Amino acid sequence: MPLFHTRIAVIIGLLLVALPTHCEINASPGHAVASKGELDLRQWDFEQQGILELDGEWNFYWSQLLNPEQIRNSDIKATTVTVPGYWDDYAANTEASPTGYATYSLTIKLPAKHPHLSLYAGGQGSNYALWINNTLAAHNGVIGTSKETSTAENKTYIVALPDQGETVQIVLQISNFHHRKAGLRNTLLLGAEGQIQYHRMIEFASEISILGGLTIVSLFHLFFFLYHPRQKALLYFALIAGIFAVRVGATSQDSLPVIFPFLSWEAVMRIDYLTFFLSSTGFLLFVRSMYPQDVHRWAVPAVSGIALLFCLILASVDTLTLSYTPRYYQAVLIIEMAYFLALLVRVVMRKRDGARYFVVATLILFSFMLAEMLFLESFVDYTKISTIGFLCFILTLAAMLSSQFTESLQRSEALSLQLTKNNDLLRASEQKYRDVFNNSRDMIFIAGADGMCQDINRACEQVIGYTRKELTGTAIHKLMVKRRDRERMMRHILKGQPFKDFEAQIARKQGDEITVLVNAGPILDKNGNASGFQGTIRDISIRKIAESETRRAKMLEELASTDSLTKVHNRRFFQHAAEVEIECAQKTGSPLSLILFDIDHFKAVNDSYGHKAGDRVLKEIASLCAKEMRSKDIFARYGGEEFVILMPDTTGTAALISANRLRDMVAEATTNTNGHDIKLTISAGISCWENNGMANLDQLEKQADQALYESKGAGRNRCTLWRDLS
């Protein structure tokens, strides 16, 4: 299969794997639906049927903030509305306005026997208060009857339901004066405590993994650009990946607020809209850097000018007004997408490099952007479809850049090989054709014993630019740019000593410089004394460029497989090497174990001593553990403060012993930074494969992560071997 088709197949495979995973996060196997403000779950088996979405008909009280007791003890008449939904779409809301306040109520009848239940409540837009029976269980911001008395916020909660009683009343007071979408618009989930916790963990892990992947891609190409500042495409690609990473963090429930807890709901919303407005500008800058001949001169000023206009609006209006701007920017975005499609056709018709990748990436991005527009206008229900599109789009462009750099490397290697062969042939024939002066393709010079030029051949005139007349009587070493080269050559000439493969830079008459290789020897008179010098000058500038490209390619290869901070293997290298080891283990039947560990309370180090201290801790712990690895073990930084070790030919029990040895070693070590002694511990999870079925890296990682979770839950500073509890 051609390389292009292989890479695209991998990206599509990732899409097909990630899309169902994202869909399952919000999916529920249940079919019970609330009716007229009540939900009968007396026949529901939470252990077998799993999590339930509390959708259906809820009681609705417009322009009233009622607690459960007020609802039960009053004659206030409720209307019935469908949840989830926006209240300005309800027939009961005659004002049909997103601003206002209301109360939602649902009574749930539970089975006589049920496990400990929890309610998962995501953000509902601006602000709400959640009541369970007569208890205020959670709140987002401050609810009020006006903009001045309410405060917007957007957090997720897991609320434990009371164990006693077979009836639970859920009351949700919502007020909104900050966004155009208001109401109980996100589904509440009810399930066993463990099911809800696992659901939230998977949801958060999915968001963080995609955010982290985009961030790593962005930083990688940014650092790559610092080594290759002429490659503007690397900078703009890093910009696009960074914008998408921030957007993923801003649009998810918890990612950005967890990473930056000081950010308010309003700040996160403005960051979200800012990335939305800037994304097309970043993409166009990248396209122009790749295909400057195909992008019109007016395109970048026009697109960036429109984005700047919306950014100015973003900075000057309140959040309610701001929430309407995406509708107008979507119209602009559709026009821009039409231009990009026309540009796409032009790039394909002109057969530009990487055009196939550009086509796939653009179609992926546009498809998912259109799907998100449909969601924003309530035509589809899938809330996070653009996240997968961003990831696949970035992966496709990364494949495009890697393909171009690979082709460049191959050309450089072929050129270097050809030049090496030519150089060997020229060396072999140098003595034979030394006297063939004027017809030689090499630059040949003849100088006197004092170093003054006496003659040069036509090749020398053509390359250096000076004529024979202009150089005659001039010191030959004065053509050299560096003083030390001139002095070295003159010493050889004055001593009558030959010199071979003397590399130097010489200045051409045109003003530029070239790198040459000089070989020369004395011309002996009848008495055996040096009466002059004769030599050749070979232009090796192309070879030097090829060698430089090879060194750059080698540096790129090391950067792609090594973590820049800790200098151990990175996650990408680990996954590739681990797949090879797992395949070998399956063939031989030898056991194989995986250790996943992270640093306990690492965030406290950054908070107390700063991120530089945290980086030093990571480097020292990585160095400490790397010294204990066997030569066949694969040790890598998994991400953040997490590290992973693959141990071939090792049982789970042996791996547990090794993990405990590492844990003791880390606990005994001390890191000194800025006069502070820092002592830390690690927690580890171990999984193993001992010729029991098919070995699978994803399964080993998942089992090790579960075991690590048990170590954390048991108090940290411990190692746990995964056990199959099913």
XYZ file of C-alpha atoms in Angstrom, residues 108-693:
586
model
C -38.395 9.689 40.884
C -39.787 6.417 42.240
C -36.914 4.066 43.046
C -36.829 0.285 43.518
C -37.172 -1.012 47.055
C -33.594 -2.278 46.846
C -31.023 -0.327 44.935
C -27.297 0.412 45.186
C -25.863 3.704 46.361
C -27.025 6.120 43.666
C -25.419 9.283 42.379
C -26.597 12.046 40.095
C -24.271 13.486 37.483
C -25.075 17.128 36.740
C -23.156 18.947 34.041
C -23.228 22.665 33.439
C -26.570 24.096 32.345
C -25.305 27.336 30.878
C -25.251 30.216 33.307
C -26.181 29.267 36.878
C -28.415 26.892 38.831
C -29.178 25.423 42.273
C -29.810 21.663 42.543
C -32.013 20.335 45.337
C -32.334 16.669 46.305
C -35.478 16.358 48.441
C -35.070 19.213 50.939
C -31.286 19.482 50.666
C -29.364 21.934 48.486
C -26.942 19.468 46.900
C -25.047 21.591 44.353
C -25.025 24.984 42.765
C -23.419 26.705 39.816
C -22.783 30.365 40.514
C -25.499 32.394 42.217
C -29.112 32.278 41.031
C -31.122 35.476 41.057
C -34.039 37.306 39.557
C -31.903 39.846 37.679
C -28.509 40.161 36.088
C -27.265 42.149 39.077
C -28.243 39.475 41.597
C -26.949 36.452 39.668
C -23.464 35.163 38.949
C -22.694 32.848 36.035
C -20.624 29.680 36.397
C -20.255 26.328 34.654
C -19.155 23.286 36.657
C -19.994 19.613 36.824
C -21.085 17.794 39.970
C -21.568 14.235 41.134
C -24.225 14.281 43.862
C -24.970 11.299 46.099
C -28.656 10.510 46.538
C -30.012 9.616 49.991
C -30.010 5.866 50.650
C -33.311 5.884 52.533
C -36.696 6.279 50.931
C -38.143 5.052 47.670
C -39.059 8.480 46.322
C -36.624 11.255 45.422
C -37.586 14.749 44.332
C -35.115 16.630 42.139
C -35.590 20.382 41.871
C -33.438 22.567 39.662
C -33.634 26.353 40.022
C -32.117 28.047 36.967
C -31.579 31.707 36.222
C -29.980 33.074 33.097
C -29.029 36.621 32.186
C -25.683 35.905 30.536
C -26.229 33.654 27.494
C -28.668 33.212 24.632
C -29.212 29.543 25.469
C -31.029 28.942 28.742
C -32.894 26.176 30.480
C -32.249 22.591 31.483
C -30.333 22.006 28.277
C -27.948 19.235 29.350
C -29.129 15.797 30.404
C -28.835 14.721 34.062
C -27.576 11.158 34.560
C -28.621 8.784 37.341
C -26.818 5.577 38.159
C -24.923 3.540 40.702
C -22.168 5.466 42.416
C -19.393 3.475 40.745
C -21.019 3.734 37.328
C -21.294 7.511 37.574
C -17.713 7.862 38.810
C -16.438 5.680 35.968
C -18.526 7.604 33.439
C -17.080 10.914 34.631
C -13.557 9.533 34.668
C -13.848 8.322 31.078
C -15.372 11.612 29.958
C -12.669 13.690 31.613
C -9.870 11.378 30.421
C -11.147 11.663 26.860
C -11.173 15.456 27.012
C -7.744 15.693 28.635
C -6.161 13.173 26.261
C -7.307 15.069 23.186
C -6.346 18.408 24.725
C -2.949 17.018 25.721
C -2.363 15.467 22.317
C -3.093 18.730 20.510
C -0.898 20.641 22.962
C 2.023 18.262 22.471
C 1.667 18.493 18.690
C 1.621 22.292 18.941
C 4.692 22.498 21.195
C 6.593 19.909 19.155
C 6.205 21.846 15.921
C 6.896 25.133 17.699
C 10.221 23.803 18.986
C 10.908 22.358 15.551
C 10.301 25.809 14.081
C 12.859 27.309 16.478
C 15.467 25.060 14.864
C 14.153 25.825 11.367
C 12.956 29.464 11.500
C 12.631 29.637 7.724
C 9.947 26.960 7.770
C 6.986 29.228 8.525
C 4.585 26.332 7.965
C 5.812 24.779 11.228
C 4.972 27.958 13.154
C 1.484 28.298 11.679
C 0.793 24.595 12.173
C 1.805 24.941 15.834
C -0.531 27.952 16.023
C -3.465 25.968 14.586
C -2.875 23.018 16.926
C -2.582 25.417 19.873
C -5.830 27.190 18.964
C -7.657 23.870 18.674
C -6.164 22.664 21.991
C -7.395 25.771 23.799
C -10.795 25.442 22.116
C -11.135 21.810 23.214
C -10.291 22.846 26.783
C -12.745 25.765 26.699
C -15.674 23.843 25.209
C -15.377 20.843 27.542
C -16.944 20.812 30.977
C -13.854 20.736 33.184
C -10.585 20.704 31.250
C -9.570 24.357 31.119
C -11.024 25.299 34.555
C -9.198 22.348 36.127
C -5.884 23.308 34.535
C -6.405 27.013 35.255
C -8.769 27.206 38.253
C -8.497 30.989 38.420
C -10.401 31.362 35.135
C -13.990 32.502 35.545
C -16.944 31.271 33.478
C -16.912 34.530 31.529
C -13.165 34.244 30.818
C -13.542 30.667 29.558
C -16.442 31.699 27.333
C -14.453 34.577 25.831
C -11.464 32.278 25.261
C -13.780 29.788 23.531
C -15.158 32.453 21.184
C -11.686 33.933 20.608
C -10.345 30.596 19.331
C -13.464 30.225 17.173
C -12.847 33.605 15.539
C -9.093 33.043 15.030
C -9.172 29.475 13.686
C -9.787 30.354 10.030
C -7.024 32.992 10.081
C -4.531 30.475 11.443
C -5.542 27.925 8.831
C -5.197 30.437 5.994
C -1.727 31.500 7.194
C -0.675 27.861 7.175
C -2.052 27.314 3.677
C -0.273 30.436 2.415
C 3.026 29.240 3.894
C 2.610 25.935 2.033
C 1.194 27.296 -1.253
C 2.100 31.008 -1.517
C 1.475 31.074 -5.280
C -2.120 29.892 -4.884
C -3.430 32.155 -2.112
C -4.661 35.569 -3.284
C -2.986 38.639 -1.784
C -6.264 39.973 -0.432
C -7.255 36.716 1.296
C -5.164 36.997 4.468
C -5.980 40.706 5.133
C -9.682 40.039 4.496
C -9.984 36.951 6.714
C -7.813 38.349 9.502
C -9.623 41.701 9.328
C -12.998 40.037 9.850
C -11.573 37.977 12.715
C -10.134 41.152 14.285
C -13.528 42.862 14.029
C -15.228 40.031 15.901
C -12.395 40.012 18.468
C -13.003 43.713 19.108
C -16.704 42.965 19.573
C -15.753 40.150 21.937
C -13.713 42.552 24.078
C -16.380 45.262 24.253
C -19.763 43.567 24.841
C -21.279 41.553 27.682
C -21.595 37.776 27.508
C -25.285 37.815 26.569
C -24.626 39.952 23.499
C -21.466 37.999 22.775
C -23.394 34.705 22.719
C -25.241 35.851 19.578
C -22.059 36.601 17.574
C -21.339 32.988 16.476
C -24.516 33.035 14.377
C -23.126 35.909 12.329
C -19.591 34.549 12.241
C -20.930 31.218 10.987
C -22.263 33.029 7.920
C -18.798 34.529 7.390
C -17.249 31.113 7.975
C -19.381 29.520 5.271
C -18.121 32.127 2.772
C -14.540 31.477 3.883
C -15.080 27.730 3.529
C -16.268 28.281 -0.037
C -13.029 30.161 -0.754
C -10.989 27.371 0.834
C -12.746 24.797 -1.337
C -11.922 26.848 -4.439
C -8.344 27.048 -3.207
C -8.411 23.302 -2.691
C -9.357 22.732 -6.317
C -6.560 25.048 -7.461
C -3.929 23.225 -5.383
C -5.055 19.857 -6.739
C -5.192 21.045 -10.354
C -1.664 22.429 -10.097
C -0.415 19.202 -8.480
C 1.256 20.893 -5.535
C 3.300 18.904 -3.016
C 1.130 17.426 -0.285
C -2.094 18.247 -2.157
C -3.658 14.902 -1.289
C -3.121 15.433 2.438
C -4.433 18.981 2.121
C -7.613 17.674 0.469
C -8.237 15.078 3.171
C -7.468 17.496 6.035
C -9.702 20.245 4.625
C -12.644 17.931 3.977
C -12.356 16.443 7.472
C -12.261 19.881 9.091
C -15.142 21.298 7.049
C -17.334 18.235 7.618
C -16.988 18.437 11.367
C -17.322 22.236 11.423
C -20.604 21.992 9.517
C -21.777 19.348 11.976
C -20.938 21.629 14.896
C -22.823 24.509 13.248
C -25.858 22.249 12.995
C -25.499 21.418 16.672
C -25.208 25.090 17.645
C -28.460 25.714 15.830
C -30.072 22.654 17.527
C -30.379 20.546 14.380
C -28.277 17.651 15.778
C -27.715 16.387 19.332
C -24.058 15.336 19.280
C -22.280 17.985 21.358
C -18.588 17.239 20.861
C -18.283 16.224 17.265
C -15.846 19.018 16.374
C -13.314 17.738 18.928
C -12.747 14.578 16.889
C -12.594 16.659 13.717
C -9.887 18.883 15.182
C -7.812 15.867 16.167
C -8.080 14.118 12.795
C -7.455 17.397 10.963
C -4.262 18.026 12.952
C -3.075 14.432 12.452
C -3.593 14.713 8.699
C -1.635 17.963 8.477
C 1.096 16.424 10.649
C 1.273 13.516 8.208
C 1.541 16.050 5.385
C 4.489 17.840 7.014
C 6.233 14.599 7.935
C 5.822 13.358 4.367
C 7.473 16.471 2.970
C 10.355 16.337 5.446
C 10.831 12.643 4.725
C 11.056 13.315 1.002
C 13.519 16.143 1.656
C 15.635 13.825 3.778
C 15.602 11.137 1.099
C 16.706 13.647 -1.532
C 19.493 14.869 0.730
C 20.704 11.341 1.419
C 20.664 10.470 -2.273
C 22.549 13.654 -3.104
C 25.096 13.021 -0.368
C 25.626 9.452 -1.588
C 26.074 10.607 -5.148
C 28.508 13.316 -4.094
C 30.494 10.819 -2.048
C 30.785 8.526 -5.055
C 31.842 11.397 -7.266
C 34.396 12.518 -4.711
C 35.918 9.029 -4.543
C 36.208 8.921 -8.328
C 37.808 12.332 -8.422
C 40.322 11.367 -5.751
C 41.297 8.248 -7.691
C 41.818 10.171 -10.897
C 43.486 13.251 -9.400
C 47.077 12.133 -9.929
C 46.343 10.758 -13.400
C 44.918 14.003 -14.718
C 47.072 16.463 -12.771
C 48.768 17.683 -15.930
C 45.540 18.030 -17.860
C 45.239 21.612 -16.796
C 42.941 23.619 -18.967
C 40.576 20.784 -19.820
C 40.054 19.699 -16.232
C 36.678 20.249 -14.658
C 38.336 20.777 -11.297
C 39.665 24.200 -10.432
C 43.456 24.049 -10.761
C 45.932 26.692 -9.700
C 49.681 27.118 -9.900
C 51.505 29.365 -7.456
C 55.130 30.306 -6.897
C 57.179 29.486 -3.831
C 56.068 32.807 -2.364
C 52.381 31.884 -2.736
C 51.691 34.291 -5.611
C 49.281 32.990 -8.232
C 50.877 32.226 -11.586
C 48.057 30.511 -13.413
C 44.506 29.156 -13.063
C 42.404 27.057 -15.409
C 39.068 27.885 -17.011
C 37.075 25.965 -14.386
C 38.641 28.137 -11.725
C 37.682 31.278 -13.614
C 34.093 30.117 -13.991
C 33.610 29.242 -10.315
C 35.575 31.952 -8.547
C 34.664 34.642 -11.048
C 38.130 36.154 -11.378
C 39.995 35.946 -14.688
C 43.492 34.573 -15.019
C 44.802 38.095 -15.556
C 43.088 39.432 -12.416
C 44.587 36.732 -10.169
C 48.086 36.589 -11.632
C 50.520 38.107 -9.141
C 48.009 37.933 -6.276
C 48.625 35.821 -3.172
C 46.465 32.743 -3.639
C 45.711 32.416 0.085
C 44.101 35.873 0.165
C 40.996 34.402 -1.460
C 40.277 32.626 1.813
C 37.761 34.269 4.106
C 39.097 33.205 7.514
C 42.406 34.469 8.771
C 43.481 31.162 10.316
C 42.979 29.419 6.944
C 45.123 31.994 5.179
C 47.887 31.632 7.758
C 47.784 27.839 7.666
C 48.029 27.711 3.878
C 50.886 30.198 3.837
C 52.868 28.117 6.377
C 52.590 25.055 4.122
C 53.688 27.047 1.080
C 56.689 28.646 2.796
C 57.806 25.269 4.200
C 57.274 23.516 0.877
C 54.891 21.042 2.523
C 51.953 19.464 0.692
C 48.474 19.728 2.137
C 45.527 17.455 1.491
C 41.773 17.831 1.989
C 42.236 21.342 3.336
C 38.666 22.679 3.872
C 38.125 26.437 3.746
C 35.754 29.188 2.634
C 36.787 31.415 -0.242
C 35.224 34.627 -1.487
C 34.033 34.790 -5.088
C 34.209 37.931 -7.142
C 30.396 38.121 -7.042
C 30.636 38.717 -3.276
C 29.277 35.402 -1.982
C 31.219 32.596 -0.315
C 31.619 28.910 -1.147
C 33.101 26.000 0.770
C 36.013 24.302 -0.998
C 38.390 21.394 -0.498
C 42.010 22.245 -1.425
C 44.656 19.654 -2.326
C 48.101 20.901 -3.282
C 51.710 19.818 -3.386
C 55.092 21.403 -4.121
C 56.572 21.630 -7.607
C 60.176 20.470 -7.291
C 63.063 21.840 -9.286
C 66.004 19.756 -10.523
C 67.623 20.029 -7.102
C 64.565 18.718 -5.322
C 63.634 22.073 -3.815
C 60.113 23.503 -3.912
C 59.907 26.075 -6.683
C 56.150 26.500 -6.426
C 52.885 24.818 -5.752
C 50.220 23.191 -7.885
C 46.856 22.163 -6.576
C 43.148 21.686 -7.098
C 40.174 23.432 -5.559
C 36.906 21.527 -5.383
C 33.576 23.192 -4.618
C 31.909 21.105 -1.884
C 29.141 23.552 -0.973
C 26.387 21.165 -2.099
C 27.892 18.330 -0.092
C 28.080 20.508 3.007
C 24.427 21.406 2.570
C 23.559 17.722 2.252
C 25.544 16.891 5.393
C 23.772 19.695 7.224
C 20.374 18.332 6.116
C 21.378 14.853 7.308
C 22.371 16.208 10.717
C 19.094 18.092 10.910
C 17.168 14.952 10.027
C 18.997 12.987 12.709
C 18.184 15.687 15.250
C 14.511 15.500 14.174
C 14.512 11.730 14.654
C 15.942 12.082 18.175
C 13.424 14.807 18.988
C 10.557 12.594 17.796
C 11.523 9.696 20.107
C 12.809 11.498 23.220
C 11.018 13.536 25.864
C 12.583 16.993 25.745
C 12.491 17.539 29.530
C 13.521 14.212 31.081
C 15.596 12.884 28.142
C 13.952 9.461 28.417
C 11.780 7.950 25.699
C 8.509 9.720 24.928
C 5.087 8.127 24.715
C 5.140 7.846 20.933
C 8.386 5.840 20.957
C 7.132 3.703 23.833
C 3.935 2.704 22.059
C 5.816 1.735 18.893
C 8.495 -0.253 20.787
C 5.902 -1.851 23.066
C 3.907 -3.174 20.097
C 7.076 -4.875 18.811
C 7.815 -6.449 22.221
C 4.208 -7.626 22.635
C 4.271 -9.289 19.209
C 7.540 -11.026 20.148
C 6.076 -12.164 23.483
C 3.053 -13.670 21.741
C 5.295 -15.636 19.400
C 7.542 -16.993 22.174
C 4.937 -17.270 24.932
C 7.224 -15.452 27.382
C 5.576 -13.268 30.063
C 5.490 -9.495 29.806
C 4.604 -6.817 32.394
C 3.780 -3.123 32.341
C 4.340 -0.668 35.215
C 2.536 2.687 35.201
C 3.506 5.097 37.987
C 3.180 8.770 38.761
C 4.442 11.170 41.406
C 2.172 11.628 44.412
C 0.979 15.182 45.089
C 3.112 16.559 42.274
C 0.832 19.554 41.837
C 1.787 20.664 45.350
C 5.427 20.892 44.251
C 4.534 23.253 41.399
C 2.233 25.280 43.643
C 4.774 25.548 46.503
C 8.109 25.816 44.722
C 7.270 26.737 41.135
C 7.236 24.895 37.815
C 11.033 24.987 37.488
C 11.289 23.010 40.704
C 8.663 20.620 39.368
C 10.660 20.153 36.150
C 13.782 19.418 38.179
C 11.919 16.811 40.222
C 10.693 15.141 37.011
C 14.211 15.056 35.546
C 15.835 13.674 38.695
C 13.202 10.980 39.246
C 13.413 9.968 35.565
C 17.221 9.808 35.792
C 17.054 7.847 39.049
C 14.642 5.270 37.631
C 16.431 5.017 34.270
C 19.597 3.818 36.030
C 17.675 0.874 37.469
C 16.255 -0.306 34.140
C 17.489 -3.435 32.421
C 18.816 -3.022 28.916
C 15.736 -4.693 27.468
C 13.223 -2.684 29.535
C 11.449 0.219 27.826
C 11.175 3.277 30.084
C 9.280 6.375 28.926
C 7.516 9.467 30.127
C 3.802 8.736 29.675
C 2.629 12.303 30.148
C 2.750 14.981 32.878
C 4.124 13.307 36.005
C 3.300 9.791 34.742
C 5.952 7.272 33.622
C 5.610 3.814 32.118
C 7.908 0.769 32.007
C 7.496 -2.291 29.760
C 9.391 -5.299 31.139
C 9.788 -8.222 28.694
C 10.290 -11.742 30.101
C 8.905 -10.605 33.461
C 5.970 -12.002 35.434
C 3.535 -9.782 37.291
C 4.997 -10.816 40.658
C 8.532 -9.955 39.544
C 7.339 -6.642 38.144
C 5.639 -5.847 41.466
C 8.954 -6.444 43.251
C 10.736 -4.137 40.791
C 8.054 -1.471 41.187
C 8.358 -1.574 44.984
C 12.139 -1.272 44.656
C 11.706 1.847 42.533
C 9.135 3.202 44.986
C 11.543 2.746 47.938
C 14.381 4.295 45.976
C 12.318 7.400 45.116
C 11.062 7.720 48.696
C 14.648 7.734 49.983
C 15.875 10.295 47.455
C 15.877 14.046 48.075
C 15.730 16.823 45.488
C 17.207 20.156 46.491
C 15.921 23.268 44.749
C 16.373 26.872 45.834
C 17.535 25.698 49.276
C 14.500 23.459 49.823
C 14.778 19.699 50.234
C 11.876 17.998 48.482
C 10.989 14.385 49.242
C 8.350 12.683 47.183
C 6.754 9.292 46.732
C 5.277 7.450 43.784
C 2.272 5.208 43.291
C 2.280 2.432 40.713
C -0.053 0.041 38.974
C 1.178 -3.191 37.369
C -0.436 -5.319 34.694
C 0.958 -8.447 33.103
C 0.433 -10.900 30.272
C 1.484 -14.494 30.919
C 0.542 -16.324 27.724
C -3.166 -16.101 28.555
C -4.890 -15.090 25.347
